[in-house]
Tab-separated table of C-alpha atoms in Angstrom:
chain	number	residue	atom	x	y	z
L	1	GLN	CA	8.843	-10.145	-23.799
L	2	LYS	CA	7.566	-9.939	-20.244
L	3	GLU	CA	6.300	-6.465	-19.460
L	4	VAL	CA	5.116	-4.565	-16.420
L	5	GLU	CA	3.161	-1.407	-17.162
L	6	GLN	CA	2.531	1.531	-14.907
L	7	ASN	CA	1.175	5.000	-15.472
L	8	SER	CA	4.218	7.248	-15.116
L	9	GLY	CA	2.222	10.063	-13.553
L	10	PRO	CA	2.834	12.343	-11.857
L	11	LEU	CA	-0.063	11.499	-9.595
L	12	SER	CA	-0.817	14.400	-7.332
L	13	VAL	CA	-2.964	14.011	-4.212
L	14	PRO	CA	-3.600	16.303	-1.244
L	15	GLU	CA	-2.270	15.381	2.168
L	16	GLY	CA	-4.608	12.994	3.950
L	17	ALA	CA	-6.152	11.623	0.752
L	18	ILE	CA	-5.954	8.094	-0.645
L	19	ALA	CA	-3.404	7.549	-3.396
L	20	SER	CA	-4.165	4.719	-5.820
L	21	LEU	CA	-1.363	3.254	-7.916
L	22	ASN	CA	-1.935	0.656	-10.604
L	23	CYS	CA	0.139	-1.894	-12.454
L	24	THR	CA	-0.531	-4.524	-15.123
L	25	TYR	CA	1.728	-7.364	-16.155
L	26	SER	CA	1.938	-9.527	-19.233
L	27	ASP	CA	3.242	-12.868	-17.952
L	28	ARG	CA	0.335	-14.966	-16.749
L	29	GLY	CA	2.783	-17.294	-14.984
L	30	SER	CA	3.905	-14.569	-12.586
L	31	GLN	CA	3.609	-15.630	-8.976
L	32	SER	CA	5.046	-12.914	-6.762
L	33	PHE	CA	4.307	-9.209	-6.794
L	34	PHE	CA	6.067	-6.387	-5.042
L	35	TRP	CA	5.780	-2.661	-4.543
L	36	TYR	CA	8.942	-0.677	-4.020
L	37	ARG	CA	9.292	2.974	-3.155
L	38	GLN	CA	12.185	4.897	-4.687
L	39	TYR	CA	13.139	8.388	-3.625
L	40	SER	CA	15.077	10.400	-6.185
L	41	GLY	CA	18.666	9.190	-6.420
L	42	LYS	CA	18.083	6.384	-3.921
L	43	SER	CA	17.618	2.641	-4.122
L	44	PRO	CA	14.280	0.786	-4.284
L	45	GLU	CA	12.836	0.137	-0.830
L	46	LEU	CA	10.424	-2.776	-0.432
L	47	ILE	CA	7.104	-1.720	1.038
L	48	MET	CA	4.675	-4.523	0.137
L	49	SER	CA	4.620	-8.013	-1.265
L	50	ILE	CA	1.564	-10.010	-2.325
L	51	TYR	CA	1.290	-13.568	-3.598
L	52	SER	CA	-2.394	-14.491	-3.738
L	53	ASN	CA	-5.541	-12.874	-5.070
L	54	GLY	CA	-7.221	-10.340	-2.855
L	55	ASP	CA	-6.081	-7.608	-0.529
L	56	LYS	CA	-3.150	-7.399	1.833
L	57	GLU	CA	-2.949	-4.583	4.341
L	58	ASP	CA	0.092	-3.261	6.187
L	59	GLY	CA	-0.431	-0.043	8.080
L	60	ARG	CA	-1.472	2.690	5.652
L	61	PHE	CA	-0.685	0.486	2.644
L	62	THR	CA	-2.984	-2.008	0.944
L	63	ALA	CA	-1.882	-4.120	-1.980
L	64	GLN	CA	-4.499	-5.705	-4.219
L	65	LEU	CA	-3.921	-8.535	-6.657
L	66	ASN	CA	-6.179	-9.865	-9.393
L	67	LYS	CA	-4.364	-12.587	-11.316
L	68	ALA	CA	-7.256	-13.144	-13.748
L	69	SER	CA	-6.998	-9.515	-14.855
L	70	GLN	CA	-3.194	-9.485	-14.420
L	71	TYR	CA	-3.521	-6.410	-12.292
L	72	VAL	CA	-1.846	-5.225	-9.090
L	73	SER	CA	-2.579	-2.053	-7.199
L	74	LEU	CA	-1.335	-0.173	-4.178
L	75	LEU	CA	-3.482	2.079	-2.042
L	76	ILE	CA	-1.897	4.542	0.332
L	77	ARG	CA	-4.308	5.885	2.921
L	78	ASP	CA	-3.832	9.185	4.754
L	79	SER	CA	-1.101	10.190	2.298
L	80	GLN	CA	1.737	12.247	3.751
L	81	PRO	CA	4.207	14.557	1.999
L	82	SER	CA	6.913	12.033	2.952
L	83	ASP	CA	5.131	9.505	0.691
L	84	SER	CA	6.143	11.623	-2.302
L	85	ALA	CA	8.351	9.284	-4.328
L	86	THR	CA	8.305	7.008	-7.347
L	87	TYR	CA	6.491	3.727	-6.728
L	88	LEU	CA	7.809	0.735	-8.618
L	89	CYS	CA	5.732	-2.335	-9.331
L	90	ALA	CA	7.862	-5.480	-9.668
L	91	VAL	CA	6.808	-8.945	-10.731
L	92	LYS	CA	8.632	-12.217	-10.327
L	93	GLY	CA	7.933	-15.299	-12.392
L	94	ASP	CA	8.200	-18.772	-11.046
L	95	GLY	CA	9.962	-20.473	-13.860
L	96	GLY	CA	12.455	-23.276	-13.669
L	97	SER	CA	14.770	-21.204	-11.517
L	98	GLN	CA	13.876	-18.543	-9.027
L	99	GLY	CA	13.115	-15.945	-11.637
L	100	ASN	CA	14.198	-12.358	-11.659
L	101	LEU	CA	12.258	-9.199	-10.845
L	102	ILE	CA	10.737	-7.355	-13.769
L	103	PHE	CA	10.097	-3.731	-12.922
L	104	GLY	CA	7.689	-1.212	-14.301
L	105	LYS	CA	8.881	2.302	-15.037
L	106	GLY	CA	7.245	3.541	-11.859
L	107	THR	CA	4.555	6.057	-10.967
L	108	LYS	CA	5.686	9.341	-9.492
L	109	LEU	CA	3.487	10.341	-6.563
L	110	SER	CA	3.359	13.872	-5.232
L	111	VAL	CA	1.517	14.540	-1.967
L	112	LYS	CA	0.718	18.222	-1.527
L	113	PRO	CA	0.560	19.645	2.034
D	1	GLU	CA	18.231	-4.027	10.893
D	2	PRO	CA	20.281	-6.102	8.436
D	3	GLU	CA	20.972	-4.376	5.151
D	4	VAL	CA	22.780	-4.857	1.874
D	5	THR	CA	25.844	-2.654	1.647
D	6	GLN	CA	27.593	-1.556	-1.537
D	7	THR	CA	30.928	0.085	-2.206
D	8	PRO	CA	31.891	2.473	-3.598
D	9	SER	CA	28.888	4.794	-3.651
D	10	HIS	CA	30.243	6.549	-6.746
D	11	GLN	CA	32.842	5.367	-9.249
D	12	VAL	CA	34.181	7.384	-12.145
D	13	THR	CA	36.174	5.464	-14.724
D	14	GLN	CA	37.590	5.987	-18.167
D	15	MET	CA	36.113	4.152	-21.105
D	16	GLY	CA	37.845	0.818	-21.626
D	17	GLN	CA	38.884	0.435	-17.998
D	18	GLU	CA	37.820	-2.408	-15.747
D	19	VAL	CA	35.679	-1.747	-12.706
D	20	ILE	CA	34.670	-3.922	-9.786
D	21	LEU	CA	31.565	-3.101	-7.814
D	22	ARG	CA	31.294	-4.661	-4.387
D	23	CYS	CA	28.379	-5.783	-2.300
D	24	VAL	CA	27.863	-7.433	1.063
D	25	PRO	CA	24.465	-9.171	1.016
D	26	ILE	CA	22.358	-9.765	4.121
D	27	SER	CA	24.087	-12.530	6.027
D	28	ASN	CA	21.432	-15.278	6.004
D	29	HIS	CA	20.375	-14.660	2.406
D	30	LEU	CA	21.173	-17.256	-0.218
D	31	TYR	CA	20.258	-15.502	-3.465
D	32	PHE	CA	22.131	-12.513	-4.795
D	33	TYR	CA	21.347	-10.210	-7.671
D	34	TRP	CA	22.666	-7.294	-9.653
D	35	TYR	CA	20.326	-4.775	-11.223
D	36	ARG	CA	21.055	-1.520	-12.972
D	37	GLN	CA	19.118	1.666	-13.582
D	38	ILE	CA	20.134	4.088	-16.283
D	39	LEU	CA	19.142	7.629	-15.349
D	40	GLY	CA	15.438	8.183	-15.913
D	41	GLN	CA	14.796	4.577	-16.924
D	42	LYS	CA	13.458	1.455	-15.280
D	43	VAL	CA	15.369	-0.892	-13.017
D	44	GLU	CA	16.723	-3.750	-15.139
D	45	PHE	CA	17.797	-7.218	-14.073
D	46	LEU	CA	21.367	-8.229	-14.864
D	47	VAL	CA	22.124	-11.489	-13.102
D	48	SER	CA	21.157	-13.771	-10.246
D	49	PHE	CA	23.558	-15.960	-8.291
D	50	TYR	CA	22.894	-18.944	-6.084
D	51	ASN	CA	25.051	-21.711	-4.682
D	52	ASN	CA	28.198	-20.140	-6.147
D	53	GLU	CA	26.981	-20.026	-9.680
D	54	ILE	CA	24.941	-17.865	-12.002
D	55	SER	CA	21.340	-19.058	-12.070
D	56	GLU	CA	19.954	-16.518	-14.527
D	57	LYS	CA	21.228	-13.642	-16.575
D	58	SER	CA	19.689	-11.103	-18.905
D	59	GLU	CA	20.705	-10.084	-22.407
D	60	ILE	CA	22.480	-7.093	-20.891
D	61	PHE	CA	24.856	-9.386	-19.003
D	62	ASP	CA	27.211	-10.145	-21.872
D	63	ASP	CA	30.831	-11.324	-21.870
D	64	GLN	CA	31.999	-7.968	-20.505
D	65	PHE	CA	30.294	-8.716	-17.196
D	66	SER	CA	31.168	-11.279	-14.557
D	67	VAL	CA	30.178	-11.946	-10.977
D	68	GLU	CA	32.007	-13.594	-8.169
D	69	ARG	CA	31.618	-14.466	-4.516
D	70	PRO	CA	35.277	-14.380	-3.538
D	71	ASP	CA	34.645	-15.140	0.133
D	72	GLY	CA	31.777	-15.829	2.502
D	73	SER	CA	30.486	-12.284	2.566
D	74	ASN	CA	31.316	-10.313	-0.586
D	75	PHE	CA	29.571	-10.449	-3.952
D	76	THR	CA	31.176	-8.560	-6.818
D	77	LEU	CA	30.260	-7.384	-10.287
D	78	LYS	CA	33.117	-6.845	-12.709
D	79	ILE	CA	32.845	-4.946	-15.963
D	80	ARG	CA	35.937	-5.721	-18.018
D	81	SER	CA	36.049	-2.909	-20.532
D	82	THR	CA	33.601	-0.179	-19.676
D	83	LYS	CA	31.620	1.676	-22.322
D	84	LEU	CA	29.884	5.022	-22.079
D	85	GLU	CA	26.526	3.240	-22.077
D	86	ASP	CA	27.486	1.344	-18.919
D	87	SER	CA	26.993	4.572	-16.980
D	88	ALA	CA	24.160	3.806	-14.582
D	89	MET	CA	23.266	3.125	-10.994
D	90	TYR	CA	24.085	-0.470	-10.127
D	91	PHE	CA	22.112	-2.099	-7.356
D	92	CYS	CA	22.975	-5.256	-5.518
D	93	ALA	CA	20.092	-7.152	-3.918
D	94	SER	CA	19.669	-10.296	-1.904
D	95	SER	CA	16.832	-12.553	-0.839
D	96	GLU	CA	16.484	-15.440	1.560
D	97	ARG	CA	14.943	-17.677	-1.080
D	98	GLY	CA	14.314	-17.537	-4.789
D	99	ARG	CA	10.591	-17.980	-4.814
D	100	GLY	CA	7.567	-17.854	-2.614
D	101	VAL	CA	7.124	-15.788	0.493
D	102	TRP	CA	10.850	-15.645	1.253
D	103	ALA	CA	11.717	-14.236	-2.167
D	104	GLU	CA	11.538	-10.612	-1.085
D	105	ALA	CA	14.611	-8.880	-2.467
D	106	PHE	CA	16.287	-6.135	-0.471
D	107	PHE	CA	18.404	-3.615	-2.304
D	108	GLY	CA	21.651	-1.925	-1.386
D	109	GLN	CA	22.049	1.816	-1.685
D	110	GLY	CA	23.654	1.487	-5.111
D	111	THR	CA	26.889	2.403	-6.850
D	112	ARG	CA	26.690	5.218	-9.346
D	113	LEU	CA	29.053	4.338	-12.198
D	114	THR	CA	30.089	7.140	-14.502
D	115	VAL	CA	32.115	6.212	-17.580
D	116	VAL	CA	33.907	9.149	-19.209
């Protein structure tokens, strides 16, 4: 059974701080990794994708991937109250077909003004 | 900005009734998906669709479920005989490709299905 694990939180950080969100996955054959943001009652919104080991930066967001450790993380710099949401880690295999997304349960982030 | 659109936003149905959830994927995308999220739980994959056929499906996607692309724009999910446990948020998603850098999946706003 392919699993994606995340700490459910809540993770509480003060405004302006760095929020660090972590995710581990079980399928060593996974090739594509995504972070989605989900506000309560809304749909997942893609914020970052990463495909190779190392860091990928986009504005205030940095995704980090370590395939040897089967670990993905998301850093949010200068956190804002509007960043308060549940962050979903999603992993896609690269099997015979295109593979589906396997989601973690999500980490709830709360940014306090 | 192109987006995936879903209708209706909320559907209430009686147990045993058939429902059809509708989606219009992003126009240049080739891969289409249905996911569901039961309240308070994780997003779960149901089915993927490419080149007018199902390419993958999960254990959840049993004989009660079917998908169709009836025309060049719509993508539908049908549940033949709804059960109470089918109550969930159903998300349609689409991606340009199935793998690699173009595999980013974009989600619609969801249809909340309530079975009573």
